[in-house]
């Protein structure tokens, strides 16, 4: 049963790492080429659409399953240590950054009326949002990749390295 938990945790962690990686190396680059109003409207739309059950299942599922799987592997060194580090990396660098950084920025942007604002206000909003949001997203990307690498190490150790 612990192996099943480990595999499900690995899949969910990989899905989230892939999401943030793809976003960092493609979506933000494409959005960066848009006009200020197009950029803000696109980000508003993306931020609304990502709030769906599939995203929540992988994002929240990883936040729950990493610590649970770590607990299940207590006493099994070094798989436990890999999973503990993966949990810390995810909970602080991905989940924590999202909750404390990206979500408040998304909420602020969601309340901004692009159509009813002046060009200067739109430009100022983009200036206050884009670089900081992208920086936080890059942090999430790095920590989600660290998390999946550590989970993969736990999988390999659990499967191929005898105790």
GROMACS .gro file of C-alpha atoms in nm:
model
  163
    1UNK     CA    1   0.000   0.000   0.000
    2UNK     CA    2   0.288   0.240   0.071
    3UNK     CA    3   0.413   0.192  -0.285
    4UNK     CA    4   0.071   0.288  -0.423
    5UNK     CA    5   0.076   0.606  -0.214
    6UNK     CA    6   0.428   0.679  -0.334
    7UNK     CA    7   0.332   0.636  -0.700
    8UNK     CA    8   0.018   0.852  -0.672
    9UNK     CA    9   0.221   1.116  -0.489
   10UNK     CA   10   0.485   1.105  -0.763
   11UNK     CA   11   0.225   1.149  -1.036
   12UNK     CA   12   0.055   1.443  -0.865
   13UNK     CA   13   0.388   1.609  -0.786
   14UNK     CA   14   0.498   1.563  -1.147
   15UNK     CA   15   0.173   1.712  -1.278
   16UNK     CA   16   0.218   2.024  -1.068
   17UNK     CA   17   0.587   2.055  -1.157
   18UNK     CA   18   0.494   2.020  -1.525
   19UNK     CA   19   0.223   2.284  -1.494
   20UNK     CA   20   0.454   2.543  -1.339
   21UNK     CA   21   0.742   2.452  -1.570
   22UNK     CA   22   0.529   2.483  -1.883
   23UNK     CA   23   0.384   2.809  -1.759
   24UNK     CA   24   0.730   2.952  -1.686
   25UNK     CA   25   0.884   2.859  -2.018
   26UNK     CA   26   0.590   2.925  -2.250
   27UNK     CA   27   0.277   3.095  -2.120
   28UNK     CA   28   0.444   3.392  -1.949
   29UNK     CA   29   0.660   3.446  -2.256
   30UNK     CA   30   0.355   3.459  -2.481
   31UNK     CA   31   0.158   3.677  -2.242
   32UNK     CA   32   0.454   3.912  -2.213
   33UNK     CA   33   0.415   4.003  -2.579
   34UNK     CA   34   0.056   4.124  -2.535
   35UNK     CA   35  -0.051   4.484  -2.487
   36UNK     CA   36  -0.113   4.591  -2.128
   37UNK     CA   37  -0.492   4.552  -2.150
   38UNK     CA   38  -0.468   4.219  -2.334
   39UNK     CA   39  -0.218   4.093  -2.079
   40UNK     CA   40  -0.436   4.185  -1.779
   41UNK     CA   41  -0.752   4.040  -1.935
   42UNK     CA   42  -0.567   3.718  -2.025
   43UNK     CA   43  -0.427   3.680  -1.674
   44UNK     CA   44  -0.771   3.745  -1.526
   45UNK     CA   45  -0.917   3.474  -1.748
   46UNK     CA   46  -0.638   3.223  -1.676
   47UNK     CA   47  -0.657   3.288  -1.301
   48UNK     CA   48  -1.033   3.226  -1.305
   49UNK     CA   49  -1.015   2.914  -1.521
   50UNK     CA   50  -0.742   2.742  -1.321
   51UNK     CA   51  -0.981   2.727  -1.025
   52UNK     CA   52  -1.122   2.393  -1.132
   53UNK     CA   53  -1.148   2.046  -0.977
   54UNK     CA   54  -0.864   1.896  -1.182
   55UNK     CA   55  -0.619   2.165  -1.072
   56UNK     CA   56  -0.735   2.149  -0.710
   57UNK     CA   57  -0.704   1.770  -0.706
   58UNK     CA   58  -0.339   1.784  -0.815
   59UNK     CA   59  -0.238   2.100  -0.626
   60UNK     CA   60  -0.412   2.017  -0.297
   61UNK     CA   61  -0.363   1.643  -0.344
   62UNK     CA   62   0.013   1.692  -0.356
   63UNK     CA   63   0.001   1.911  -0.043
   64UNK     CA   64  -0.183   1.632   0.140
   65UNK     CA   65  -0.020   1.320  -0.007
   66UNK     CA   66   0.342   1.428   0.026
   67UNK     CA   67   0.323   1.451   0.408
   68UNK     CA   68   0.101   1.140   0.431
   69UNK     CA   69   0.340   0.938   0.216
   70UNK     CA   70   0.634   1.072   0.415
   71UNK     CA   71   0.464   0.948   0.732
   72UNK     CA   72   0.403   0.606   0.576
   73UNK     CA   73   0.775   0.577   0.496
   74UNK     CA   74   0.896   0.671   0.845
   75UNK     CA   75   1.175   0.442   0.948
   76UNK     CA   76   1.264   0.358   0.587
   77UNK     CA   77   1.582   0.554   0.530
   78UNK     CA   78   1.669   0.728   0.300
   79UNK     CA   79   1.329   0.720   0.121
   80UNK     CA   80   1.178   0.891   0.426
   81UNK     CA   81   1.438   1.168   0.411
   82UNK     CA   82   1.380   1.226   0.038
   83UNK     CA   83   1.005   1.247   0.098
   84UNK     CA   84   1.046   1.474   0.399
   85UNK     CA   85   1.259   1.715   0.196
   86UNK     CA   86   1.012   1.695  -0.094
   87UNK     CA   87   0.727   1.777   0.144
   88UNK     CA   88   0.908   2.075   0.293
   89UNK     CA   89   1.005   2.204  -0.052
   90UNK     CA   90   0.648   2.170  -0.180
   91UNK     CA   91   0.469   2.305   0.125
   92UNK     CA   92   0.693   2.611   0.156
   93UNK     CA   93   0.815   2.678  -0.198
   94UNK     CA   94   0.502   2.584  -0.393
   95UNK     CA   95   0.197   2.579  -0.168
   96UNK     CA   96   0.318   2.856   0.064
   97UNK     CA   97   0.432   3.087  -0.216
   98UNK     CA   98   0.103   3.032  -0.398
   99UNK     CA   99  -0.114   3.104  -0.095
  100UNK     CA  100   0.091   3.395   0.040
  101UNK     CA  101   0.203   3.548  -0.290
  102UNK     CA  102   0.030   3.451  -0.613
  103UNK     CA  103  -0.326   3.413  -0.483
  104UNK     CA  104  -0.343   3.761  -0.323
  105UNK     CA  105  -0.204   3.908  -0.643
  106UNK     CA  106  -0.459   3.714  -0.848
  107UNK     CA  107  -0.739   3.839  -0.622
  108UNK     CA  108  -0.617   4.197  -0.659
  109UNK     CA  109  -0.605   4.160  -1.038
  110UNK     CA  110  -0.949   3.999  -1.047
  111UNK     CA  111  -1.101   4.313  -0.890
  112UNK     CA  112  -0.932   4.542  -1.142
  113UNK     CA  113  -1.170   4.674  -1.409
  114UNK     CA  114  -0.961   4.670  -1.725
  115UNK     CA  115  -1.240   4.802  -1.948
  116UNK     CA  116  -1.322   5.092  -1.714
  117UNK     CA  117  -0.963   5.201  -1.651
  118UNK     CA  118  -0.739   5.451  -1.821
  119UNK     CA  119  -0.435   5.345  -2.021
  120UNK     CA  120  -0.213   5.480  -1.744
  121UNK     CA  121  -0.397   5.281  -1.474
  122UNK     CA  122  -0.376   4.967  -1.688
  123UNK     CA  123  -0.004   5.018  -1.744
  124UNK     CA  124   0.051   5.078  -1.373
  125UNK     CA  125  -0.144   4.764  -1.280
  126UNK     CA  126   0.061   4.555  -1.519
  127UNK     CA  127   0.381   4.707  -1.385
  128UNK     CA  128   0.278   4.623  -1.028
  129UNK     CA  129   0.170   4.271  -1.120
  130UNK     CA  130   0.367   4.105  -1.399
  131UNK     CA  131   0.729   4.094  -1.281
  132UNK     CA  132   0.646   4.009  -0.920
  133UNK     CA  133   0.393   3.741  -1.021
  134UNK     CA  134   0.640   3.586  -1.267
  135UNK     CA  135   0.915   3.589  -1.002
  136UNK     CA  136   0.687   3.407  -0.757
  137UNK     CA  137   0.587   3.162  -1.028
  138UNK     CA  138   0.953   3.090  -1.101
  139UNK     CA  139   1.005   3.015  -0.732
  140UNK     CA  140   0.712   2.771  -0.747
  141UNK     CA  141   0.860   2.614  -1.059
  142UNK     CA  142   1.201   2.558  -0.902
  143UNK     CA  143   1.057   2.414  -0.580
  144UNK     CA  144   0.808   2.191  -0.760
  145UNK     CA  145   1.090   2.051  -0.974
  146UNK     CA  146   1.300   1.997  -0.659
  147UNK     CA  147   1.002   1.818  -0.504
  148UNK     CA  148   0.952   1.580  -0.795
  149UNK     CA  149   1.325   1.503  -0.817
  150UNK     CA  150   1.322   1.412  -0.447
  151UNK     CA  151   1.009   1.199  -0.488
  152UNK     CA  152   1.173   1.020  -0.782
  153UNK     CA  153   1.477   0.956  -0.563
  154UNK     CA  154   1.246   0.803  -0.302
  155UNK     CA  155   1.081   0.588  -0.572
  156UNK     CA  156   1.416   0.467  -0.702
  157UNK     CA  157   1.551   0.400  -0.356
  158UNK     CA  158   1.231   0.221  -0.255
  159UNK     CA  159   1.237   0.002  -0.567
  160UNK     CA  160   1.599  -0.071  -0.643
  161UNK     CA  161   1.812  -0.021  -0.334
  162UNK     CA  162   1.785  -0.309  -0.087
  163UNK     CA  163   1.777  -0.232   0.284
   0.00000   0.00000   0.00000
